[in-house]
Short mmCIF file of C-alpha atoms and ligand atoms in Angstrom, two decimals:
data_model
loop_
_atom_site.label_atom_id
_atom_site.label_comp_id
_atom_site.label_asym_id
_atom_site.label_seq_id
_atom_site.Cartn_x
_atom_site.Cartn_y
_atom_site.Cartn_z
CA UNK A 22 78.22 92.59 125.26
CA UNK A 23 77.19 90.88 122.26
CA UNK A 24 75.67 87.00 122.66
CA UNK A 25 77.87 84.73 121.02
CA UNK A 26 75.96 82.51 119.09
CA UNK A 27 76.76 78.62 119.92
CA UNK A 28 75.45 75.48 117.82
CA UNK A 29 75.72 72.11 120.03
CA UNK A 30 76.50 69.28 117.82
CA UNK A 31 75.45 66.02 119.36
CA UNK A 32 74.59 62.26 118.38
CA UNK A 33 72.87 61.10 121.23
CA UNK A 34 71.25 61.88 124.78
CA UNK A 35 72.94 65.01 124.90
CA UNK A 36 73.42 65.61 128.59
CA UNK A 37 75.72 68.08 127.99
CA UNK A 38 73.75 70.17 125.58
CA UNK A 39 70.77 70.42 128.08
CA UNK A 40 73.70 71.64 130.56
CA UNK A 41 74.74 74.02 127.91
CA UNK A 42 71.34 75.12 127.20
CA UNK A 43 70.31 75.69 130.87
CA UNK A 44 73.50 77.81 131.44
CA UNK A 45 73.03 80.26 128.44
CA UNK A 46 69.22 80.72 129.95
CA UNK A 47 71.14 82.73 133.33
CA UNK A 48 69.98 86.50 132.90
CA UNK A 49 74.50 87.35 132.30
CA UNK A 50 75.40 84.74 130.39
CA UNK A 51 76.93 86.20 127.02
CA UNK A 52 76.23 83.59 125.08
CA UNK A 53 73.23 82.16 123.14
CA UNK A 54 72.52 78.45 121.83
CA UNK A 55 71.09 79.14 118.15
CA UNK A 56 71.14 75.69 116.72
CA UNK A 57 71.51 72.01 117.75
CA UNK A 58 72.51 69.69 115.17
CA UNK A 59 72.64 65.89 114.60
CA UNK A 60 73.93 63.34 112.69
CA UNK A 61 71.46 60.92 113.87
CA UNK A 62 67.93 61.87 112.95
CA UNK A 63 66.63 59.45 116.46
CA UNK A 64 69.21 60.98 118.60
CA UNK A 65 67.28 61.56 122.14
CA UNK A 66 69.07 65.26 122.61
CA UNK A 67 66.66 66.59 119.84
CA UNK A 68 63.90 66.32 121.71
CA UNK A 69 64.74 68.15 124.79
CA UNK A 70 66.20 70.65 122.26
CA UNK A 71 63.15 71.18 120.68
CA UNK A 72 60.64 71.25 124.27
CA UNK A 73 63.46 74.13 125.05
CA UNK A 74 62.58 75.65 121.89
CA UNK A 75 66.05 75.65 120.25
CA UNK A 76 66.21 75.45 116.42
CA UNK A 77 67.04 71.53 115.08
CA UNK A 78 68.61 70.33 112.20
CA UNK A 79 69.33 66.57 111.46
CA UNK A 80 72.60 66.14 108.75
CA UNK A 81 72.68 61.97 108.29
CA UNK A 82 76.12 61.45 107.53
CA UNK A 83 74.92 58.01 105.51
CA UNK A 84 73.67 60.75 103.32
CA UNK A 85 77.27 61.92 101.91
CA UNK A 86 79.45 59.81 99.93
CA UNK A 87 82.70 61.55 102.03
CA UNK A 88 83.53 62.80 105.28
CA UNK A 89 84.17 65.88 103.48
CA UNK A 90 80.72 66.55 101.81
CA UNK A 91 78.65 65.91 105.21
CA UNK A 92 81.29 68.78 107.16
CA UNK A 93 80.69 71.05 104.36
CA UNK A 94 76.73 70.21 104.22
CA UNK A 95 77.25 71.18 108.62
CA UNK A 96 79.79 74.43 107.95
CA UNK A 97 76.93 75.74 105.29
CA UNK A 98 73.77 75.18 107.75
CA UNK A 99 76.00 76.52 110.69
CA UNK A 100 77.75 79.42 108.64
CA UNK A 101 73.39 80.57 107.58
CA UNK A 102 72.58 80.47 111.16
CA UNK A 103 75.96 82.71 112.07
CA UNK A 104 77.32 80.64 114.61
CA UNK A 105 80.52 81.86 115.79
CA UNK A 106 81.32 78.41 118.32
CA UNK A 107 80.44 75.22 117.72
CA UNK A 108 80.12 73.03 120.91
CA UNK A 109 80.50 69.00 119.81
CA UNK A 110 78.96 67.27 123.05
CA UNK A 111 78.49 63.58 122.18
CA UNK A 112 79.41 64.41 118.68
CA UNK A 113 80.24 60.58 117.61
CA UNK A 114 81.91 61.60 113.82
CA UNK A 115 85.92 62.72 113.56
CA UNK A 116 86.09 66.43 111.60
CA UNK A 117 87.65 66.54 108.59
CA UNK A 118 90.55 68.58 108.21
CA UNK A 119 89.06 70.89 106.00
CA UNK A 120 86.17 71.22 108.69
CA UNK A 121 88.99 72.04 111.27
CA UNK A 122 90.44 74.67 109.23
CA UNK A 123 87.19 76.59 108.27
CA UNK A 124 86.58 76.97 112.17
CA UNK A 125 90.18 77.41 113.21
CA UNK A 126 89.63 77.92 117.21
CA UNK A 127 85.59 78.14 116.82
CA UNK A 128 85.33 74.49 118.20
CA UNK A 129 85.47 72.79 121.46
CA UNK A 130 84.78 69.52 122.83
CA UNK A 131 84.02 67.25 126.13
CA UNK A 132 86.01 63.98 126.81
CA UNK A 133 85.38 62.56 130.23
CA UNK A 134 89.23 62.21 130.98
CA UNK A 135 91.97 64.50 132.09
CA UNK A 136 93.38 64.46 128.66
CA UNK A 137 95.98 64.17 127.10
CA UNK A 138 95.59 60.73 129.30
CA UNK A 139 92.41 58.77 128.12
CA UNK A 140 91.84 59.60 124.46
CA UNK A 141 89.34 57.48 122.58
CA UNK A 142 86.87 55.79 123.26
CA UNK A 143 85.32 53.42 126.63
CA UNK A 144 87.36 55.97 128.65
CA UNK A 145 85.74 54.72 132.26
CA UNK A 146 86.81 51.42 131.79
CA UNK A 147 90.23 51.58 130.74
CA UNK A 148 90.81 54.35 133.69
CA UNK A 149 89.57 51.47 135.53
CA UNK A 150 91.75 48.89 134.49
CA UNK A 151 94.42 50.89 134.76
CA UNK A 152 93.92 51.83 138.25
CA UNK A 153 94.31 55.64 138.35
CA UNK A 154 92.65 57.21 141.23
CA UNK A 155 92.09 60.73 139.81
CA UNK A 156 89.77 60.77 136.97
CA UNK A 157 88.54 63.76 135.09
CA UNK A 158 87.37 65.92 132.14
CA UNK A 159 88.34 68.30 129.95
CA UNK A 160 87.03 70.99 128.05
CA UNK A 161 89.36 71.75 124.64
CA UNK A 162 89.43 73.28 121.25
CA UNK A 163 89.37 70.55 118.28
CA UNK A 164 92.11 69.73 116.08
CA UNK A 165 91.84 67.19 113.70
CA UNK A 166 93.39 64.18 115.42
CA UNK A 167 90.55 62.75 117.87
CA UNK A 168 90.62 64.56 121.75
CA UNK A 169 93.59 66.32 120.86
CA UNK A 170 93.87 70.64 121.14
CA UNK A 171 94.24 73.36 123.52
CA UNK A 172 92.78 73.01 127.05
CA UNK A 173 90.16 75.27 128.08
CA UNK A 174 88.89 73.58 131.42
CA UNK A 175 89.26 70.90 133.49
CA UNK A 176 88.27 69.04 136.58
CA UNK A 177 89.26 66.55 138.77
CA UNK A 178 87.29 63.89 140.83
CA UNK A 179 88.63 60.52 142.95
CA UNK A 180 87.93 57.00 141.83
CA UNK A 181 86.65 54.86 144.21
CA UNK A 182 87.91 51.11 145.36
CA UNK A 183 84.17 49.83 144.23
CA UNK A 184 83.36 52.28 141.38
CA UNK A 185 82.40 50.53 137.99
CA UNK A 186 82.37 51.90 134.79
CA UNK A 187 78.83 53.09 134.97
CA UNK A 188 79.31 55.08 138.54
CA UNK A 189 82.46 56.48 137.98
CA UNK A 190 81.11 58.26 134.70
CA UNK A 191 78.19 59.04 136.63
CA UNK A 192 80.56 61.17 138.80
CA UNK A 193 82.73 62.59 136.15
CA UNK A 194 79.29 63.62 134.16
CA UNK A 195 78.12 65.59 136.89
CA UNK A 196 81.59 68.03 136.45
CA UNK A 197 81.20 67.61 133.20
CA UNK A 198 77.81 69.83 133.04
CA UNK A 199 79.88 72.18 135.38
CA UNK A 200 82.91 72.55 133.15
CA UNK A 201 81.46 72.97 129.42
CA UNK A 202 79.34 76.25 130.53
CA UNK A 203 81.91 77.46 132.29
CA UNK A 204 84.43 77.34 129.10
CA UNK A 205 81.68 78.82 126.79
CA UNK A 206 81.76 81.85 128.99
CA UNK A 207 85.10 81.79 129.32
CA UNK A 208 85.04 82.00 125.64
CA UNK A 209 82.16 84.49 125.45
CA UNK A 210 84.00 87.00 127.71
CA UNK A 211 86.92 86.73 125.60
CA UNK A 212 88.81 85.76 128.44
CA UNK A 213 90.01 82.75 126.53
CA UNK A 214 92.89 82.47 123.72
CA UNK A 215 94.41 79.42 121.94
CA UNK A 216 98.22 80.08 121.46
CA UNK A 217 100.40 77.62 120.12
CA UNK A 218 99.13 74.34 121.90
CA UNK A 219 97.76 75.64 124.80
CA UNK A 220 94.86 78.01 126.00
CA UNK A 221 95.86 81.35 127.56
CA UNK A 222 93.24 82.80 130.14
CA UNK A 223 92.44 86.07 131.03
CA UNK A 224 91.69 86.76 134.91
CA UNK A 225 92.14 83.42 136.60
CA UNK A 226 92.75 82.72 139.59
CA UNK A 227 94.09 79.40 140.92
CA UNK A 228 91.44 77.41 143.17
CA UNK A 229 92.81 76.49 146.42
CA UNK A 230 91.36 72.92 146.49
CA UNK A 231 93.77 70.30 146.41
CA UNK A 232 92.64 66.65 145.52
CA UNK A 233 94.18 63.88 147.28
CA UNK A 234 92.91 59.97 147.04
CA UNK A 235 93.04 58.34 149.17
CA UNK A 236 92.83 61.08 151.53
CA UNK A 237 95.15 61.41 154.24
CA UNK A 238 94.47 61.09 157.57
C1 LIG B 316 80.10 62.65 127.51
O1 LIG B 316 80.69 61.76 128.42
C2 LIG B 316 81.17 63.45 126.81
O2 LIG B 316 82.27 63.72 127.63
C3 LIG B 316 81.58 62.54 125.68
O3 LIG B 316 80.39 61.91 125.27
C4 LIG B 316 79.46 61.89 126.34
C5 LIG B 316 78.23 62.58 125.85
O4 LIG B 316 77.19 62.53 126.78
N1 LIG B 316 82.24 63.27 124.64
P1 LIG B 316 75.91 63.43 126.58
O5 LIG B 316 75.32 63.08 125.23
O6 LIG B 316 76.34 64.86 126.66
O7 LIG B 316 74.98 63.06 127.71
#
């Protein structure tokens, strides 16, 4: 099978691009990382991009007078390289429209919530204050409004009575660099297929764990 070539599009540590880029190093993974890009020129991701040897490319959006001219500045460097997905982990700028339209289905993101609950941003606190006790993430393909599209993957993990906003996304982080390889290969096998609002997959089988918290006795 073919490699699908993937650009990671972060802003700053980029946690989930070294996740991504680890994955797509397994001997079957059908997917390659050809290009990691940033809007921020000191964003820490770069670096361990570049020790993995994985092409750079810094686009400043201070640089464009629109939102529009810095997407189409990205969609020309990322259309050159080929890229057929492009994987926004930590990506801190909204897509234009136009942006969204030109890679209809060719983008996903991470939010560290079971979405639709949690859009936005400071996530871990508000889940928090709110008092859920099942917390999550989600893999999904990008539409224009922010955390909104299809949903590719998600998982599930408890809250706990002393967590704080720093240990809870500690937790959810860890499923995090579980759940974005796993929806690029879902992707890459063409086992994946947005239809309508929702993401139709190919081969899946339900897991049998159920999540309860607090547990029962
Ligand atoms: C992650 O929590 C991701 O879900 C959110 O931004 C954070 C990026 O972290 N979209 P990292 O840069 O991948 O470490």
């Amino acid at each position: 099978m073919a490699h699908l070539k993937v650009a990671i599009l972060i802003s700053g540590r980029g946690s989930n691009m070294a996740a991504l880029i680890e994955a797509v190093q397994m001997a079957d993974f059908p997917a390659e990382v050809v290009l990691v890009m940033s809007n921020r020129s000191h964003a820490v991701g770069l670096e361990v991009a570049r020790a993995a040897n994985i092409p750079t490319q810094v686009i400043r959006h201070g640089d464009f007078d629109s939102r529009e001219a810095f997407d189409a500045a990205m969609t020309e460097v990322l259309a050159a390289a080929g890229v057929r997905l492009i994987c926004l982990a930590g990506f801190m700028r909204l897509l234009s429209t136009e942006f969204c339209q030109r890679w209809h289905d060719s983008v996903i993101n991470i939010h560290p919530s079971l979405l639709p609950a949690f859009k936005g941003m400071h996530v871990h606190e508000r889940m928090l204050e709110a008092g859920v006790r099942i917390a999550g993430c989600t893999v999904h393909y990008v539409r224009p409004a922010m955390d909104e599209g299809p949903i590719l993957v998600q998982a599930a993990v408890p809250i706990a009575a002393d967590d704080t906003a720093d240990s809870l996304s500690a937790r959810i982080l860890e499923q995090e660099h579980r759940i974005y390889p796993l929806a690029v290969r879902l992707i890459a096998e063409g086992r994946a297929r947005a239809a309508g609002g929702s993401v139709t997959l190919k081969n899946f089988e339900l897991p049998e764990q159920r999540l309860i918290n607090p547990p029962p006795r």
